Amino acid sequence: MDKSKYGKLISFEGIEGSGKSTLAQELYNYLTSQNYNVVFTREPGGTILGEKIRELLLDENLEISDWSELFLFLASRYENTKNVILPNLKRGYIVISDRYLDSTVAYQGYGRGLSFKIIEMLNSISTMDIKPDLTFLIDIPEEISIERIKKKNLDRIESETIEFYKKVRNGYLELAKNEPQRFIVLDGSLELSKLKEEVIKSTMKLLGGEK
Ligand code: TYD
């Protein structure tokens, strides 16, 4: 199949409370309103198995060791890639994913300290070597993140320490620095309307007016 006919994959990344899920949804709504063919997915999740894995991963009453956590995220990603992302890209759809492979490097690599080399290898399998065409990193300081999520019931990963968030945030920024052509870093403390405008602008640039 001619890869130039593939749709585009756009991912959203950031620490908790950054507003990335809202922006991902806003982009989906915008593109749909403009008659683009677009699907929305998320990780962990996106498939029936993936959503079950998500429940396990976020269960605050469950203890999960670091490597098992990694394997669960990867299992969810492989299902999502094979059953949702790849088939939709192949039929020319735009796929928006709320989190993708960079989350694993940021959280399990920088956050938990697992081997980057092994994560890279396993990410390559779980994504079937598909990389996002564009990744929005919605960056906020870890203090704001903690402040924003404080009011809700925290899930297993949200209950982590501020030091953990700091490592994850810095990890994301490092990733963005290493791949400036793929990443757009946005300041998550800006107003939502401004952020939305930036997201739409960069996406339209990527799509180049094609429908
Ligand atoms: P989610 O509720 O989607 O968090 P958010 O609303 O902040 O996106 O929960 C996903 C959690 O899983 C989040 O804390 C980040 C974490 N995560 C990883 O640690 N590794 C991964 O590979 C992925 C996809 C998510």
Short mmCIF file of C-alpha atoms and ligand atoms in Angstrom, two decimals:
data_model
loop_
_atom_site.label_atom_id
_atom_site.label_comp_id
_atom_site.label_asym_id
_atom_site.label_seq_id
_atom_site.Cartn_x
_atom_site.Cartn_y
_atom_site.Cartn_z
CA MET A 1 0.00 0.00 0.00
CA ASP A 2 1.17 3.48 -0.89
CA LYS A 3 2.06 5.10 2.44
CA SER A 4 1.46 8.59 1.08
CA LYS A 5 -2.25 7.71 1.08
CA TYR A 6 -2.18 6.96 4.80
CA GLY A 7 -4.02 9.29 7.13
CA LYS A 8 -2.18 11.18 9.83
CA LEU A 9 -1.65 10.21 13.45
CA ILE A 10 -1.78 13.02 15.98
CA SER A 11 -1.02 12.37 19.65
CA PHE A 12 -1.48 14.44 22.78
CA GLU A 13 0.90 14.13 25.72
CA GLY A 14 1.45 15.74 29.09
CA ILE A 15 1.26 15.14 32.81
CA GLU A 16 -2.03 14.88 34.69
CA GLY A 17 -4.18 17.97 34.69
CA SER A 18 -2.42 19.49 31.68
CA GLY A 19 -5.68 19.75 29.74
CA LYS A 20 -4.48 17.51 26.92
CA SER A 21 -7.59 15.29 26.90
CA THR A 22 -9.83 18.35 26.54
CA LEU A 23 -7.70 19.68 23.69
CA ALA A 24 -7.61 16.31 21.96
CA GLN A 25 -11.40 16.20 22.12
CA GLU A 26 -11.66 19.79 20.90
CA LEU A 27 -9.49 18.97 17.90
CA TYR A 28 -11.64 15.94 17.15
CA ASN A 29 -14.78 18.09 17.26
CA TYR A 30 -13.23 20.74 15.05
CA LEU A 31 -12.02 18.30 12.37
CA THR A 32 -15.35 16.49 12.37
CA SER A 33 -17.16 19.80 11.92
CA GLN A 34 -14.90 20.46 8.91
CA ASN A 35 -15.92 17.10 7.41
CA TYR A 36 -12.60 15.34 7.89
CA ASN A 37 -12.67 11.60 8.47
CA VAL A 38 -11.30 11.29 11.96
CA VAL A 39 -11.29 8.79 14.80
CA PHE A 40 -10.47 9.33 18.43
CA THR A 41 -8.68 6.85 20.64
CA ARG A 42 -6.86 6.87 23.95
CA GLU A 43 -4.25 4.99 25.92
CA PRO A 44 -4.40 2.99 27.94
CA GLY A 45 -7.64 1.92 26.30
CA GLY A 46 -9.14 2.35 22.85
CA THR A 47 -10.19 -1.30 22.45
CA ILE A 48 -12.26 -3.67 24.59
CA LEU A 49 -9.16 -5.40 25.91
CA GLY A 50 -7.37 -2.05 26.26
CA GLU A 51 -10.18 -0.59 28.38
CA LYS A 52 -10.05 -3.66 30.66
CA ILE A 53 -6.29 -3.24 30.99
CA ARG A 54 -6.89 0.46 31.75
CA GLU A 55 -9.12 -0.46 34.68
CA LEU A 56 -6.37 -2.64 36.12
CA LEU A 57 -3.69 -0.01 35.60
CA LEU A 58 -5.63 2.79 37.26
CA ASP A 59 -7.06 0.74 40.15
CA GLU A 60 -5.74 2.46 43.27
CA ASN A 61 -6.27 -0.70 45.32
CA LEU A 62 -3.97 -2.77 43.17
CA GLU A 63 -0.23 -3.07 43.58
CA ILE A 64 1.51 -3.46 40.23
CA SER A 65 5.26 -3.81 39.96
CA ASP A 66 7.14 -1.60 37.50
CA TRP A 67 7.78 -4.17 34.78
CA SER A 68 4.25 -5.56 34.91
CA GLU A 69 2.97 -2.00 34.59
CA LEU A 70 5.13 -1.52 31.50
CA PHE A 71 3.88 -4.75 29.91
CA LEU A 72 0.26 -3.83 30.56
CA PHE A 73 0.62 -0.44 28.88
CA LEU A 74 2.34 -2.11 25.95
CA ALA A 75 -0.33 -4.77 25.61
CA SER A 76 -2.97 -2.06 25.49
CA ARG A 77 -0.91 -0.17 22.87
CA TYR A 78 -0.46 -3.17 20.61
CA GLU A 79 -4.20 -3.86 20.60
CA ASN A 80 -4.93 -0.22 19.87
CA THR A 81 -2.36 0.00 17.08
CA LYS A 82 -3.36 -3.25 15.40
CA ASN A 83 -7.13 -2.85 15.65
CA VAL A 84 -7.77 0.89 15.64
CA ILE A 85 -4.81 3.01 14.57
CA LEU A 86 -3.35 1.06 11.66
CA PRO A 87 -6.65 0.14 9.94
CA ASN A 88 -7.84 3.74 10.16
CA LEU A 89 -4.59 5.20 8.88
CA LYS A 90 -4.73 2.72 6.02
CA ARG A 91 -8.13 3.98 4.96
CA GLY A 92 -6.88 7.55 5.04
CA TYR A 93 -8.47 8.63 8.32
CA ILE A 94 -6.93 11.06 10.76
CA VAL A 95 -6.36 9.36 14.09
CA ILE A 96 -6.18 11.40 17.29
CA SER A 97 -4.75 9.57 20.27
CA ASP A 98 -4.92 10.84 23.82
CA ARG A 99 -1.44 9.55 24.80
CA TYR A 100 0.72 7.16 22.79
CA LEU A 101 4.28 5.82 22.87
CA ASP A 102 5.86 8.93 24.46
CA SER A 103 3.84 8.37 27.64
CA THR A 104 5.73 5.13 28.20
CA VAL A 105 9.14 6.76 27.77
CA ALA A 106 8.11 9.63 30.06
CA TYR A 107 6.37 7.63 32.83
CA GLN A 108 8.03 4.20 32.80
CA GLY A 109 11.42 5.44 31.52
CA TYR A 110 12.02 8.83 33.14
CA GLY A 111 9.47 8.34 35.94
CA ARG A 112 10.04 4.75 37.05
CA GLY A 113 13.59 4.50 35.81
CA LEU A 114 13.18 1.45 33.56
CA SER A 115 15.67 0.89 30.73
CA PHE A 116 15.19 3.28 27.81
CA LYS A 117 16.72 0.75 25.45
CA ILE A 118 14.21 -1.94 26.37
CA ILE A 119 11.31 0.54 26.27
CA GLU A 120 12.36 1.67 22.81
CA MET A 121 12.50 -1.89 21.56
CA LEU A 122 9.12 -2.81 23.05
CA ASN A 123 7.56 0.45 21.89
CA SER A 124 8.66 -0.38 18.38
CA ILE A 125 6.77 -3.70 18.60
CA SER A 126 3.68 -2.28 20.30
CA THR A 127 3.35 0.56 17.78
CA MET A 128 4.20 -1.68 14.78
CA ASP A 129 6.76 1.07 14.10
CA ILE A 130 4.08 3.69 13.60
CA LYS A 131 5.11 7.10 14.89
CA PRO A 132 2.79 10.06 15.27
CA ASP A 133 3.07 12.65 12.50
CA LEU A 134 2.50 15.34 15.09
CA THR A 135 2.62 15.31 18.89
CA PHE A 136 1.28 18.05 21.10
CA LEU A 137 3.01 18.23 24.46
CA ILE A 138 0.89 20.27 26.82
CA ASP A 139 3.40 21.35 29.40
CA ILE A 140 2.57 22.46 32.93
CA PRO A 141 4.71 22.67 36.06
CA GLU A 142 4.24 19.71 38.39
CA GLU A 143 2.94 22.02 41.16
CA ILE A 144 0.04 23.11 38.94
CA SER A 145 -0.63 19.52 37.98
CA ILE A 146 -0.97 18.46 41.61
CA GLU A 147 -3.12 21.50 42.37
CA ARG A 148 -5.46 20.80 39.45
CA ILE A 149 -6.10 17.13 40.23
CA LYS A 150 -6.26 17.49 43.99
CA LYS A 151 -10.04 17.77 44.12
CA LYS A 152 -10.80 14.47 42.45
CA ASN A 153 -10.41 10.88 43.60
CA LEU A 154 -6.89 10.04 42.59
CA ASP A 155 -6.17 6.90 40.56
CA ARG A 156 -3.11 4.67 41.12
CA ILE A 157 -0.72 6.74 39.01
CA GLU A 158 -2.13 10.12 40.02
CA SER A 159 -1.31 9.23 43.62
CA GLU A 160 2.42 9.45 42.82
CA THR A 161 4.70 12.00 44.49
CA ILE A 162 5.54 15.45 43.14
CA GLU A 163 9.10 14.22 42.47
CA PHE A 164 7.68 11.58 40.16
CA TYR A 165 5.72 14.21 38.21
CA LYS A 166 8.79 16.37 37.98
CA LYS A 167 10.76 13.52 36.43
CA VAL A 168 7.96 12.77 33.97
CA ARG A 169 7.59 16.41 32.98
CA ASN A 170 11.33 16.85 32.43
CA GLY A 171 11.36 13.61 30.47
CA TYR A 172 8.68 14.90 28.14
CA LEU A 173 10.57 18.14 27.59
CA GLU A 174 13.70 16.15 26.78
CA LEU A 175 11.79 14.06 24.24
CA ALA A 176 10.41 17.20 22.61
CA LYS A 177 13.88 18.69 22.43
CA ASN A 178 15.21 15.60 20.67
CA GLU A 179 12.47 15.55 18.05
CA PRO A 180 11.55 19.18 17.40
CA GLN A 181 10.07 18.35 13.98
CA ARG A 182 7.43 16.09 15.53
CA PHE A 183 6.66 17.86 18.81
CA ILE A 184 4.80 21.08 19.42
CA VAL A 185 5.18 22.17 23.02
CA LEU A 186 2.35 24.33 24.34
CA ASP A 187 2.16 26.13 27.64
CA GLY A 188 -0.76 24.45 29.43
CA SER A 189 -1.24 27.39 31.76
CA LEU A 190 -2.53 29.50 28.83
CA GLU A 191 -6.24 29.93 28.29
CA LEU A 192 -8.03 27.01 26.69
CA SER A 193 -9.24 29.10 23.72
CA LYS A 194 -5.67 30.15 22.93
CA LEU A 195 -4.41 26.58 23.22
CA LYS A 196 -7.20 25.33 20.99
CA GLU A 197 -6.30 27.91 18.37
CA GLU A 198 -2.65 26.78 18.39
CA VAL A 199 -3.63 23.11 18.13
CA ILE A 200 -5.91 23.75 15.17
CA LYS A 201 -3.35 25.95 13.44
CA SER A 202 -0.56 23.35 13.64
CA THR A 203 -2.90 20.55 12.64
CA MET A 204 -4.11 22.40 9.56
CA LYS A 205 -0.51 23.02 8.61
CA LEU A 206 0.14 19.29 8.82
CA LEU A 207 -2.95 18.46 6.80
CA GLY A 208 -2.10 21.06 4.21
CA GLY A 209 -5.70 21.66 3.33
CA GLU A 210 -6.29 18.05 2.20
CA LYS A 211 -9.57 16.35 3.09
P1 TYD B 1 -5.52 8.92 32.30
O1 TYD B 1 -6.75 8.95 33.15
O2 TYD B 1 -5.67 8.78 30.84
O3 TYD B 1 -4.66 10.15 32.68
P2 TYD B 1 -4.79 11.56 32.03
O4 TYD B 1 -6.22 11.95 32.22
O5 TYD B 1 -3.80 12.37 32.79
O6 TYD B 1 -4.40 11.31 30.59
O7 TYD B 1 -4.62 7.79 32.87
C1 TYD B 1 -3.53 7.33 32.22
C2 TYD B 1 -2.42 7.21 33.20
O8 TYD B 1 -1.50 6.25 32.73
C3 TYD B 1 -1.66 8.51 33.37
O9 TYD B 1 -1.31 8.67 34.71
C4 TYD B 1 -0.40 8.28 32.56
C5 TYD B 1 -0.20 6.81 32.65
N1 TYD B 1 0.51 6.18 31.51
C6 TYD B 1 1.75 5.61 31.70
O10 TYD B 1 2.29 5.63 32.83
N2 TYD B 1 2.36 4.98 30.65
C7 TYD B 1 1.79 4.90 29.42
O11 TYD B 1 2.39 4.33 28.47
C8 TYD B 1 0.50 5.49 29.23
C9 TYD B 1 -0.19 5.41 27.90
C10 TYD B 1 -0.12 6.12 30.31
#
